[in-house]
PDB file of C-alpha atoms in Angstrom:
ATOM      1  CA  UNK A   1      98.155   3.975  -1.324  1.00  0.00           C
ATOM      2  CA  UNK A   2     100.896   3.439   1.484  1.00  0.00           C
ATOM      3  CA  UNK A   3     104.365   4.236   1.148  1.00  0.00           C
ATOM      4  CA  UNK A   4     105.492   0.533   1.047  1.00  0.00           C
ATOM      5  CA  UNK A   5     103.769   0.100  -2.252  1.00  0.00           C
ATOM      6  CA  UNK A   6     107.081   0.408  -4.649  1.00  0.00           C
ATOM      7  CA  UNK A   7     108.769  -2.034  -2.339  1.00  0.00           C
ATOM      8  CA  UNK A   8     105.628  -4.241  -2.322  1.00  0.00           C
ATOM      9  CA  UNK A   9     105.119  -3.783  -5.891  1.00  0.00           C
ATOM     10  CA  UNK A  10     108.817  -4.914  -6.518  1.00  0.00           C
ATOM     11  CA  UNK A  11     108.494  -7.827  -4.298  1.00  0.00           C
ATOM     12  CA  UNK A  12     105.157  -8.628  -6.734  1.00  0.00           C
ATOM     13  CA  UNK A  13     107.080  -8.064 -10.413  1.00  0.00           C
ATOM     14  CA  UNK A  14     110.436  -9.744  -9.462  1.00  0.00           C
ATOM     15  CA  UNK A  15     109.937 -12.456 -11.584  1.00  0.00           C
ATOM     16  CA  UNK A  16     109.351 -10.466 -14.553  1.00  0.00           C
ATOM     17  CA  UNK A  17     111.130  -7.005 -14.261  1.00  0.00           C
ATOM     18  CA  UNK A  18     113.088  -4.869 -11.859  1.00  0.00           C
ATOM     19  CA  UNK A  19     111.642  -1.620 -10.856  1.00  0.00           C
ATOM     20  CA  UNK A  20     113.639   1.722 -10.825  1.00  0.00           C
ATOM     21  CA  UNK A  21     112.305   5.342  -9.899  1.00  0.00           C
ATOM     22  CA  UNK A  22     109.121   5.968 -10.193  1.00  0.00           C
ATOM     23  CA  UNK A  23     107.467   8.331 -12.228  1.00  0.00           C
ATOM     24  CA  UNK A  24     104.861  11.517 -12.396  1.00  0.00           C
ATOM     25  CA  UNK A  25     101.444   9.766 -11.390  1.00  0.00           C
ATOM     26  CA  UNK A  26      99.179  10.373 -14.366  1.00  0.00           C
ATOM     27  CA  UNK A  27      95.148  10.066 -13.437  1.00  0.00           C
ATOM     28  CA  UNK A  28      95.527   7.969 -10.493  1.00  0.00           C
ATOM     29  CA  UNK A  29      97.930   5.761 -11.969  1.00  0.00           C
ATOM     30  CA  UNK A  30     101.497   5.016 -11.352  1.00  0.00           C
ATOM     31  CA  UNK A  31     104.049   4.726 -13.008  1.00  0.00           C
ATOM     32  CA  UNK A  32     107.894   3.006 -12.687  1.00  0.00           C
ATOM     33  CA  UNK A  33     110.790   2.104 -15.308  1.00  0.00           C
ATOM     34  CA  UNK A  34     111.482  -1.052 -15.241  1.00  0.00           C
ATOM     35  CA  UNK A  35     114.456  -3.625 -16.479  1.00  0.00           C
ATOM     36  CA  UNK A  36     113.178  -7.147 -17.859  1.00  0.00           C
ATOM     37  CA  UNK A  37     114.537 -10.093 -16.876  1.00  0.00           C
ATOM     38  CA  UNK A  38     115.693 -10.570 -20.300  1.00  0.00           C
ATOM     39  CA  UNK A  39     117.788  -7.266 -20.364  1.00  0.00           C
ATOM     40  CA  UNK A  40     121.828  -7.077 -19.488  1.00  0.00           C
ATOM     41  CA  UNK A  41     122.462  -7.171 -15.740  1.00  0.00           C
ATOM     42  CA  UNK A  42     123.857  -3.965 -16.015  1.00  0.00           C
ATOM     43  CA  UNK A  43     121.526  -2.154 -18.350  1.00  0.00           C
ATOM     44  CA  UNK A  44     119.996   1.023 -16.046  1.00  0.00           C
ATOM     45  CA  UNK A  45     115.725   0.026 -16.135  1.00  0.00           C
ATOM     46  CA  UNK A  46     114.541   2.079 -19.033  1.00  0.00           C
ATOM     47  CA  UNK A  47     111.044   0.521 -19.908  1.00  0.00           C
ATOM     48  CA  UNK A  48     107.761   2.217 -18.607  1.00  0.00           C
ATOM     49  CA  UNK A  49     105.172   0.147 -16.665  1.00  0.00           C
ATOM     50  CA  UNK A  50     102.161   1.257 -15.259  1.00  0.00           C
ATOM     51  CA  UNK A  51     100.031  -0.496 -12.461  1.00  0.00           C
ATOM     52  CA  UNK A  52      96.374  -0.815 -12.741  1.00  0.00           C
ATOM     53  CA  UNK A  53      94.213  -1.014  -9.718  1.00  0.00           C
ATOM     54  CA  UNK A  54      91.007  -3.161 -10.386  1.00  0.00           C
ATOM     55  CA  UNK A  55      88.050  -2.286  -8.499  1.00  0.00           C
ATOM     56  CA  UNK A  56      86.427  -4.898  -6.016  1.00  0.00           C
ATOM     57  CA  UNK A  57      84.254  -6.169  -8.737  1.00  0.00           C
ATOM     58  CA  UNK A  58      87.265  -7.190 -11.130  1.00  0.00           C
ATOM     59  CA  UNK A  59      88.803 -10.362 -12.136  1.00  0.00           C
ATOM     60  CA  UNK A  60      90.770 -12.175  -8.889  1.00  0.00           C
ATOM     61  CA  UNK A  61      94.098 -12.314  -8.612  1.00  0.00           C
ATOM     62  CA  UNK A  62      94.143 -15.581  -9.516  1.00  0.00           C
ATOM     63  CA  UNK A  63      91.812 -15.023 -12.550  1.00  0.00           C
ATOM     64  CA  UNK A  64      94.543 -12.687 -13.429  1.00  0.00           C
ATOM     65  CA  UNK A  65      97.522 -14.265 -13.046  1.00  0.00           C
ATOM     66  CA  UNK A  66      95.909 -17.468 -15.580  1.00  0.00           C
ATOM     67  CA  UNK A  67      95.161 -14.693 -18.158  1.00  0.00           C
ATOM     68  CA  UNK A  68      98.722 -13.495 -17.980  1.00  0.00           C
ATOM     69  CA  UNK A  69     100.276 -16.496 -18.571  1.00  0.00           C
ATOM     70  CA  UNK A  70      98.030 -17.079 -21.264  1.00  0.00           C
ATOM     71  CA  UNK A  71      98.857 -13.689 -22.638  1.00  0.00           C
ATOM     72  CA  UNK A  72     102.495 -14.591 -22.878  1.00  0.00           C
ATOM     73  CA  UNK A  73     102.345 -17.750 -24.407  1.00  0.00           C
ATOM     74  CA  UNK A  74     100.452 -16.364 -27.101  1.00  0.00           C
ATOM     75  CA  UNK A  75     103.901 -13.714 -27.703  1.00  0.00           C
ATOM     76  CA  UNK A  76     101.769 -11.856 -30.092  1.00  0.00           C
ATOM     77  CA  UNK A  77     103.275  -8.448 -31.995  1.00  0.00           C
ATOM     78  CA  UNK A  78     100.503  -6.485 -31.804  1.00  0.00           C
ATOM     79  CA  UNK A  79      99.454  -7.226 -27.247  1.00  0.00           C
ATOM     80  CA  UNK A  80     101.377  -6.376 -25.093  1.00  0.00           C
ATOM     81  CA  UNK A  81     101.374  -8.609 -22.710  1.00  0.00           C
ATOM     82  CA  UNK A  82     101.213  -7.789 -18.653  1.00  0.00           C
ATOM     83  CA  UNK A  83     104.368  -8.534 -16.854  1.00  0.00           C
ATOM     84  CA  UNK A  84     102.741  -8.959 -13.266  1.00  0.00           C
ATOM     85  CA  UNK A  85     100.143  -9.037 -11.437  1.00  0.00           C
ATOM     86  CA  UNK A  86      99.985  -8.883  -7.615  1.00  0.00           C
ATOM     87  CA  UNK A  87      97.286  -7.803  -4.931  1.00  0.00           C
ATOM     88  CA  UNK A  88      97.187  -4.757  -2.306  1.00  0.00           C
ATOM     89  CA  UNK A  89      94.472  -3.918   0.632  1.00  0.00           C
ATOM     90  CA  UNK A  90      92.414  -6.043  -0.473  1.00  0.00           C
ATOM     91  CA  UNK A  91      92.606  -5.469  -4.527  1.00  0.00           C
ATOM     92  CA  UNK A  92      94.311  -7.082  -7.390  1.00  0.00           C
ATOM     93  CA  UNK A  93      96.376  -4.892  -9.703  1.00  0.00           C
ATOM     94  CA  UNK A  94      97.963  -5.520 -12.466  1.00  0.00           C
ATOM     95  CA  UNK A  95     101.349  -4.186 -13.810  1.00  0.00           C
ATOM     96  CA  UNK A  96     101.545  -3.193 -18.450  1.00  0.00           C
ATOM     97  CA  UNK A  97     104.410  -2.759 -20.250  1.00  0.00           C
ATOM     98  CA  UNK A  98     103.866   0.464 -21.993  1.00  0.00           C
ATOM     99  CA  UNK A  99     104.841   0.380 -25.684  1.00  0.00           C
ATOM    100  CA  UNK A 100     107.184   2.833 -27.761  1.00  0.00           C
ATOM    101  CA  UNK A 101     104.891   5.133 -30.216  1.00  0.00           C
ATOM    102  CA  UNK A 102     102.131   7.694 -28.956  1.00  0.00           C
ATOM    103  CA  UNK A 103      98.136   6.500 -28.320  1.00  0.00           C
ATOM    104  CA  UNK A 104      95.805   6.298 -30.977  1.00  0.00           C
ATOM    105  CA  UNK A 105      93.795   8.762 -28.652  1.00  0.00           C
ATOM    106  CA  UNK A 106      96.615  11.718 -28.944  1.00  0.00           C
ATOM    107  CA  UNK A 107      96.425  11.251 -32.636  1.00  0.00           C
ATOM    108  CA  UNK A 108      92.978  11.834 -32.883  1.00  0.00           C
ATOM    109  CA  UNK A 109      93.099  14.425 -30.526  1.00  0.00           C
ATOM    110  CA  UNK A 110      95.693  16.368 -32.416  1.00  0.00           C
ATOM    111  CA  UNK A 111      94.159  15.103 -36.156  1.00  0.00           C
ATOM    112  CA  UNK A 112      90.402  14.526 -35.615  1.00  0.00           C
ATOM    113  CA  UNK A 113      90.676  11.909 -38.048  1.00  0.00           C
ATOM    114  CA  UNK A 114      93.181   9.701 -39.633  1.00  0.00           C
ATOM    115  CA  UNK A 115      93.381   9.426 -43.255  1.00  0.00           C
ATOM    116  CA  UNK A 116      91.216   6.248 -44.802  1.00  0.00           C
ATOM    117  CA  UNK A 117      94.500   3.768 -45.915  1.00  0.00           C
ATOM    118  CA  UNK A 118      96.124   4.727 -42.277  1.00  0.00           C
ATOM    119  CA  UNK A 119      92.288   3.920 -40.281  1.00  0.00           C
ATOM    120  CA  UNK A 120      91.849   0.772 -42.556  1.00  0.00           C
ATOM    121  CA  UNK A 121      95.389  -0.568 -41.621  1.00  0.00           C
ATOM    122  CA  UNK A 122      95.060  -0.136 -37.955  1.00  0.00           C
ATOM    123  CA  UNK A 123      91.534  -1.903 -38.122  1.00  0.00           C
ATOM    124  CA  UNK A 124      93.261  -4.229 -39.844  1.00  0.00           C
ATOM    125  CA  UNK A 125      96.288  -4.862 -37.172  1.00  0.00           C
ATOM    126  CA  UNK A 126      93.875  -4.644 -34.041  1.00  0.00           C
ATOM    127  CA  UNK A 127      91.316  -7.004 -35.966  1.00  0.00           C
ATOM    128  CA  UNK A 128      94.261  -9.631 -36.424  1.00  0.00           C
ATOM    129  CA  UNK A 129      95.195  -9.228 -32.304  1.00  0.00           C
ATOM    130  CA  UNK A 130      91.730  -9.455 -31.775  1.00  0.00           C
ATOM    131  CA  UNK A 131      91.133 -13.183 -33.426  1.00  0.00           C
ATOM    132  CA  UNK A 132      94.267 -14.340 -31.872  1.00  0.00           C
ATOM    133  CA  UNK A 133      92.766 -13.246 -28.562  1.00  0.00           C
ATOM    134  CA  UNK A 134      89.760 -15.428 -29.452  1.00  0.00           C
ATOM    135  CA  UNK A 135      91.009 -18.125 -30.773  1.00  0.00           C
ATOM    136  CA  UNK A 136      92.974 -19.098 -27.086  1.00  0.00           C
ATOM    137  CA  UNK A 137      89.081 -18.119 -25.611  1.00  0.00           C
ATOM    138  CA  UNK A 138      90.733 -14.655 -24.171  1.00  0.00           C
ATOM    139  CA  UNK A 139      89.033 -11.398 -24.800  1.00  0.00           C
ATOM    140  CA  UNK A 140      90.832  -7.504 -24.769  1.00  0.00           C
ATOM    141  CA  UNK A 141      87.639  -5.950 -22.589  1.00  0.00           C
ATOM    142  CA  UNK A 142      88.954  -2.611 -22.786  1.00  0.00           C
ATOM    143  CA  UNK A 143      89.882  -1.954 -26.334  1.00  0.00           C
ATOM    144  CA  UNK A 144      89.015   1.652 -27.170  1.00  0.00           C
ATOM    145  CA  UNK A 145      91.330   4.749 -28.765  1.00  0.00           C
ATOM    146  CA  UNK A 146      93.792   4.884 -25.108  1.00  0.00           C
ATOM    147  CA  UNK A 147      94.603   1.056 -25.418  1.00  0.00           C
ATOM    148  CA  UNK A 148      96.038   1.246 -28.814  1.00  0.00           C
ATOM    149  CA  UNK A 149      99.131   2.523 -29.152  1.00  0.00           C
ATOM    150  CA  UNK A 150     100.869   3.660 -32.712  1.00  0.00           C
ATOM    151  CA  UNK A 151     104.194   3.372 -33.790  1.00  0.00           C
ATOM    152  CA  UNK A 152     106.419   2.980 -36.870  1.00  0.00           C
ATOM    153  CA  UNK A 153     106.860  -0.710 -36.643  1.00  0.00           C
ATOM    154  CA  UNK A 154     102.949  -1.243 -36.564  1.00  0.00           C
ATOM    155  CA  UNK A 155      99.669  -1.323 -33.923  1.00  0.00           C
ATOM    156  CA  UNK A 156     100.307  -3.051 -30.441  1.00  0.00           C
ATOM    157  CA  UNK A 157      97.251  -3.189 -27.971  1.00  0.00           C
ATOM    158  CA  UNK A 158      98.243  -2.445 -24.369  1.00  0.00           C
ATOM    159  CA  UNK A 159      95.838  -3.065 -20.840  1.00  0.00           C
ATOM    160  CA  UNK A 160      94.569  -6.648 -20.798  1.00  0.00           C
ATOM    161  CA  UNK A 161      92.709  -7.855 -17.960  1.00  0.00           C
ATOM    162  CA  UNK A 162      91.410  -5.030 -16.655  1.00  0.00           C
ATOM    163  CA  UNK A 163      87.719  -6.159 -17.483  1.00  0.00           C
ATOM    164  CA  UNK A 164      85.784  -8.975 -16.187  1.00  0.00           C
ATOM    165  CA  UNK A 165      83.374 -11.410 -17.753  1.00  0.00           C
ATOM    166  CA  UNK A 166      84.249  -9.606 -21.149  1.00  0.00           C
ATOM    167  CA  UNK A 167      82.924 -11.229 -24.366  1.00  0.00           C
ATOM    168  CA  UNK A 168      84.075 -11.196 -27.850  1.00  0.00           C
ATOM    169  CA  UNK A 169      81.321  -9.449 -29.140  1.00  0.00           C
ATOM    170  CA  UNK A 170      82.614  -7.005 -26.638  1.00  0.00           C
ATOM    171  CA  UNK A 171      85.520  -6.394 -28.500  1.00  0.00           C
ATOM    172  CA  UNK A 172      83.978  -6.519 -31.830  1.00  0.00           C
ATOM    173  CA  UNK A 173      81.376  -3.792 -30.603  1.00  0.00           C
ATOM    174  CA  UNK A 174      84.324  -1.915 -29.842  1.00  0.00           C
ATOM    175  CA  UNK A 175      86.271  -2.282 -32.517  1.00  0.00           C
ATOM    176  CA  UNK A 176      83.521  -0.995 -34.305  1.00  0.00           C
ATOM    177  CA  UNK A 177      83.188   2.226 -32.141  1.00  0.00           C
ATOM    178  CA  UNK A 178      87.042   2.862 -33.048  1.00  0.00           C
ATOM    179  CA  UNK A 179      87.006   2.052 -36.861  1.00  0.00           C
ATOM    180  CA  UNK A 180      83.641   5.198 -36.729  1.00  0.00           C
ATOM    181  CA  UNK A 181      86.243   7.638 -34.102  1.00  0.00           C
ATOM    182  CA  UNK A 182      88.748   7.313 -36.502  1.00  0.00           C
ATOM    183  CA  UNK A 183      87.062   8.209 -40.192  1.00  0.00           C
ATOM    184  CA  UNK A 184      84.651   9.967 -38.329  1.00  0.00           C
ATOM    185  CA  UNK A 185      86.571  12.225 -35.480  1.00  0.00           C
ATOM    186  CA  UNK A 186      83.400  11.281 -32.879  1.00  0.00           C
ATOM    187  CA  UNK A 187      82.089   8.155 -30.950  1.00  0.00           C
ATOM    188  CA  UNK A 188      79.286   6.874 -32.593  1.00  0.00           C
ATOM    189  CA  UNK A 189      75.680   7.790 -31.091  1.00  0.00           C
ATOM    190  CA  UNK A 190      74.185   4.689 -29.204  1.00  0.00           C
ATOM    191  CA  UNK A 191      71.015   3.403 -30.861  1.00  0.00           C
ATOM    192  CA  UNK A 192      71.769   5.402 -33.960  1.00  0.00           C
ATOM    193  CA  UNK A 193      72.329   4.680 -38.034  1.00  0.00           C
ATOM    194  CA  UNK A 194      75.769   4.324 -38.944  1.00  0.00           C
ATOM    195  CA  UNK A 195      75.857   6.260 -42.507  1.00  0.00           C
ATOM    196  CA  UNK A 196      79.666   6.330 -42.552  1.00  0.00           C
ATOM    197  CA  UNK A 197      80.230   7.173 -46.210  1.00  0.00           C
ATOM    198  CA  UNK A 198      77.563  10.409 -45.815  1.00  0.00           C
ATOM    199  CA  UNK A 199      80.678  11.419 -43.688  1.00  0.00           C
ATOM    200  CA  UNK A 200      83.771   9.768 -45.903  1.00  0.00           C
ATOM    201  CA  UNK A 201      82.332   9.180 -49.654  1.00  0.00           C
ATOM    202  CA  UNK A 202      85.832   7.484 -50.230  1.00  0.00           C
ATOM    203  CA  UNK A 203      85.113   4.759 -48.154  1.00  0.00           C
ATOM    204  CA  UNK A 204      84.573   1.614 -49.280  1.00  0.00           C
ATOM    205  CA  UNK A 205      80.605   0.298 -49.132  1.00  0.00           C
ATOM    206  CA  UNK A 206      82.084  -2.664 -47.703  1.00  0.00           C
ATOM    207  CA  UNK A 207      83.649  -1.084 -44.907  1.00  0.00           C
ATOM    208  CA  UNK A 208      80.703   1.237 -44.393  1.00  0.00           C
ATOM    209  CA  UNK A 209      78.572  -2.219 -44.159  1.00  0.00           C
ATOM    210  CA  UNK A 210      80.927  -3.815 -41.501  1.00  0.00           C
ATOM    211  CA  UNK A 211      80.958  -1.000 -39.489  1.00  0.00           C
ATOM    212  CA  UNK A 212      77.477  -0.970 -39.002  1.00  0.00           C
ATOM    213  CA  UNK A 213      77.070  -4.493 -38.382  1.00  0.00           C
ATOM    214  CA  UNK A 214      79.785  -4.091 -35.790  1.00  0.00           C
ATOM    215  CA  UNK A 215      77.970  -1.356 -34.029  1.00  0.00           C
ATOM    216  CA  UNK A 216      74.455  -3.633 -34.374  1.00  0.00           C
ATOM    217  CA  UNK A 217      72.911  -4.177 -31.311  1.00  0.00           C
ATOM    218  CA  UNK A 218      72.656  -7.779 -30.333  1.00  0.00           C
ATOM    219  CA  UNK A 219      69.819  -9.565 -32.070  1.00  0.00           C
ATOM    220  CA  UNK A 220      70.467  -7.833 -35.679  1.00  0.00           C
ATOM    221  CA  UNK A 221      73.189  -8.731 -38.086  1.00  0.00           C
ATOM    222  CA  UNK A 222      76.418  -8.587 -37.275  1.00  0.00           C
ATOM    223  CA  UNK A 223      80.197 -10.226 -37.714  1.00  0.00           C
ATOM    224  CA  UNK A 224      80.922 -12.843 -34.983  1.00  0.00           C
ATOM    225  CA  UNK A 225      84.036 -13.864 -35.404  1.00  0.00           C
ATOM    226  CA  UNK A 226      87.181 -11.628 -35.739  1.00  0.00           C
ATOM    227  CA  UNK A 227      88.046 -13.596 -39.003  1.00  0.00           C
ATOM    228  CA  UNK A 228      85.090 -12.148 -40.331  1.00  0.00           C
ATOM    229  CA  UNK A 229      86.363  -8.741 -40.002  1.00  0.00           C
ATOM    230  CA  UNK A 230      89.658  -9.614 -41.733  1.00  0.00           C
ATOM    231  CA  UNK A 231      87.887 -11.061 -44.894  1.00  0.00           C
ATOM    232  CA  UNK A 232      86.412  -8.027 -45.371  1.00  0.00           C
ATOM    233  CA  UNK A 233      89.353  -6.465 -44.506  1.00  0.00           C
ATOM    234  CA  UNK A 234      91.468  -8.433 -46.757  1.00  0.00           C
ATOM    235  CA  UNK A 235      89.543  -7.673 -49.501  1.00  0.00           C
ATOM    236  CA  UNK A 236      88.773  -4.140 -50.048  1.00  0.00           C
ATOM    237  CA  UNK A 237      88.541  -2.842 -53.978  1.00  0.00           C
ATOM    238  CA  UNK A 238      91.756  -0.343 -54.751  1.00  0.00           C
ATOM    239  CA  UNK A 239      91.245   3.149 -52.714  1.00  0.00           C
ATOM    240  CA  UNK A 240      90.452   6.363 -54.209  1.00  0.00           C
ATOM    241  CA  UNK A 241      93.836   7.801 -53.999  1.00  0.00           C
ATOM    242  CA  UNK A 242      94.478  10.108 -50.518  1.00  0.00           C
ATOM    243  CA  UNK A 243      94.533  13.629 -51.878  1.00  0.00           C
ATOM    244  CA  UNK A 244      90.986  13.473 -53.728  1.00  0.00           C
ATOM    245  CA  UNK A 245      89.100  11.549 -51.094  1.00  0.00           C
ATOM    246  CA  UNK A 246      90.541  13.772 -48.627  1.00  0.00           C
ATOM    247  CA  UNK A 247      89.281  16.681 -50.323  1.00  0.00           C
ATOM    248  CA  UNK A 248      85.799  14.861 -51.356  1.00  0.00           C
ATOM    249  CA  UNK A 249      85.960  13.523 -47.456  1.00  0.00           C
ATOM    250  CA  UNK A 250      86.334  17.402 -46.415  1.00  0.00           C
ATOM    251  CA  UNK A 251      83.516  18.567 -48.877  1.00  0.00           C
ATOM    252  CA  UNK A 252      80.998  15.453 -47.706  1.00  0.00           C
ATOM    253  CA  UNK A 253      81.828  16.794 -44.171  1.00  0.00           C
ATOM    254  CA  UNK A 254      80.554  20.377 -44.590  1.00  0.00           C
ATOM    255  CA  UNK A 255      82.002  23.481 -42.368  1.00  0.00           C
ATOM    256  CA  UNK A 256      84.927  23.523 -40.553  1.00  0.00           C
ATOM    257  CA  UNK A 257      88.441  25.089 -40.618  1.00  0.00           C
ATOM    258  CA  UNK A 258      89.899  22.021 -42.447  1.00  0.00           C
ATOM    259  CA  UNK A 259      87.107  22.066 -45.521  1.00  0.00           C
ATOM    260  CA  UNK A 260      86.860  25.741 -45.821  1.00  0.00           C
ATOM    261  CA  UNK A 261      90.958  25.634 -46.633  1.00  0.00           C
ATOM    262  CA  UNK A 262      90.771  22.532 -49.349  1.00  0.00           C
ATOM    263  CA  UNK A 263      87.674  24.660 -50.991  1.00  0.00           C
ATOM    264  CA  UNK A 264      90.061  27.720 -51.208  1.00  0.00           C
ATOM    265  CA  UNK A 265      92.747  25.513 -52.798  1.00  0.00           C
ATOM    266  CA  UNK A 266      90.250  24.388 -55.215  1.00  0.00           C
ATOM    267  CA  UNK A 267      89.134  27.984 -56.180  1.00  0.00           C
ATOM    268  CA  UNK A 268      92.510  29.061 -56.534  1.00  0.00           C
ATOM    269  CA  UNK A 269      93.857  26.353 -58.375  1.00  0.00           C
ATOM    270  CA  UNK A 270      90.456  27.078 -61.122  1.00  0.00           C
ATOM    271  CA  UNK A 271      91.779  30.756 -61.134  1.00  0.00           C
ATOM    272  CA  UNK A 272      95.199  29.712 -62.272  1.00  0.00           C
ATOM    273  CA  UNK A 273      93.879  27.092 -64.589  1.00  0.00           C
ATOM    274  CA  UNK A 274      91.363  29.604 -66.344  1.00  0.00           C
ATOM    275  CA  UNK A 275      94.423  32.476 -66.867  1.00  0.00           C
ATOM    276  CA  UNK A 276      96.605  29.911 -68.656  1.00  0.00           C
ATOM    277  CA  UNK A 277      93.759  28.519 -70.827  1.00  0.00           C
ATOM    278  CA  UNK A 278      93.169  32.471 -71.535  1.00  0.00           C
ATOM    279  CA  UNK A 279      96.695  33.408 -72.152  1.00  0.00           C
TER     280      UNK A 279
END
């Protein structure tokens, strides 16, 4: 990258944002604060963007810049929309917002998994960006545990357009692959059965069944609309509350650090039980 690139990347975004200082590059990306257009004149740029550089084979520039526009339109909670796009020796990049909260991939990294009503709600959120995606004929491409991002006020899907050609099976395939990360704590094995209650008994046989048809290879069975996920979504039977299936969830899972402690809560809370039936 040449030095001019902040100044040329300002020229690119000036419609959208203002760029300030630029950030700590992070894997080969960089990154700038930024002030909308929106914000007050004199409001010091406070919101983190990142710019993408697309390989040769990726979406035009111009492919780009109709996908943005369509991405705004749509003014959807959960996407977060790009706020630029622009094009550099040669290549298109594209400039994301990135959202307030922490990525569903540094949760998992710090949790292994998430907790069944917390996994079923984010399915749930992404499933609902996902069919209004589909519904304008625009796919994600790229959905996977670093594009989702988590915060208080709900799931928001970050770097659109980053994929070309991209179907929505695509993103229903993936969707699937998150939905087994997160009760499971690994990616699901390619070719494989998809046995997710031998791993989280609480589950729902419902969900267990939708997650395997979304992992289905073409040709078999599977959901092909994003509506389709939501109705089964929509419609789960009442939970097994979060204490027991995390305990029956830790038992079903064997080993580990995590199941040996809840099994030496359980003996100790028999212990206690037996002295004060004795005493």
């Amino acid at each position: 990258m040449s030095d001019t690139l902040p100044l040329r990347l300002r020229l690119a975004v000036a419609s959208a944002a203002e760029l300030g200082e630029e950030e700590a590059a992070t894997g080969g990306r960089r990154v700038f604060l930024a002030r909308g257009r929106t914000d007050p004149a004199d409001a010091p740029p406070s919101r983190r963007v990142v710019l993408h550089p697309l390989p040769p084979e990726g979406p035009t520039r111009e492919a780009l810049v109709r996908r943005t526009d369509q991405l705004l339109v749509l003014t959807h909670p959960a996407i977060a929309a790009p706020i630029g796009t622009g094009e550099f020796e040669g290549r298109a990049w594209i400039i994301d917002p990135i959202p307030p909260g922490v990525p569903l991939l540094q949760r998992l990294a710090e949790r292994g998994t998430l907790p069944l009503r917390e996994a079923i709600t984010i399915l749930r959120e992404v499933a609902r960006a996902l069919a209004a995606l589909h519904r304008r004929e625009l796919t994600h491409g790229r959905l996977w545990a670093g594009t989702v991002m988590l915060d208080r006020r709900g799931t928001v899907l970050t770097s659109f357009g980053l994929v070309a050609d991209a179907m929505p099976k695509d993103d229903l395939h993936a969707l699937g692959a998150l939905a087994w990360e997160m009760l499971v704590g690994l990616p699901p094995q390619p070719g494989g059965a998809w046995p997710l209650r031998t791993y989280r008994p609480s589950a729902p046989a419902d969900l267990e069944r939708l997650v395997a048809g979304l992992l289905a290879p073409d040709g078999e069975p599977k959901p092909g609309r994003a509506e389709d996920v939501l109705d089964v979504l929509d419609h789960f039977p009442p939970l097994t509350p979060e204490p027991i299936a995390d305990f029956l969830d830790g038992v079903a899972a064997g080993g580990g650090r995590r199941s040996r402690r809840r099994r030496g809560v359980m003996v100790t809370l028999g212990s206690l039980l037996g002295r004060l039936r004795g005493a």
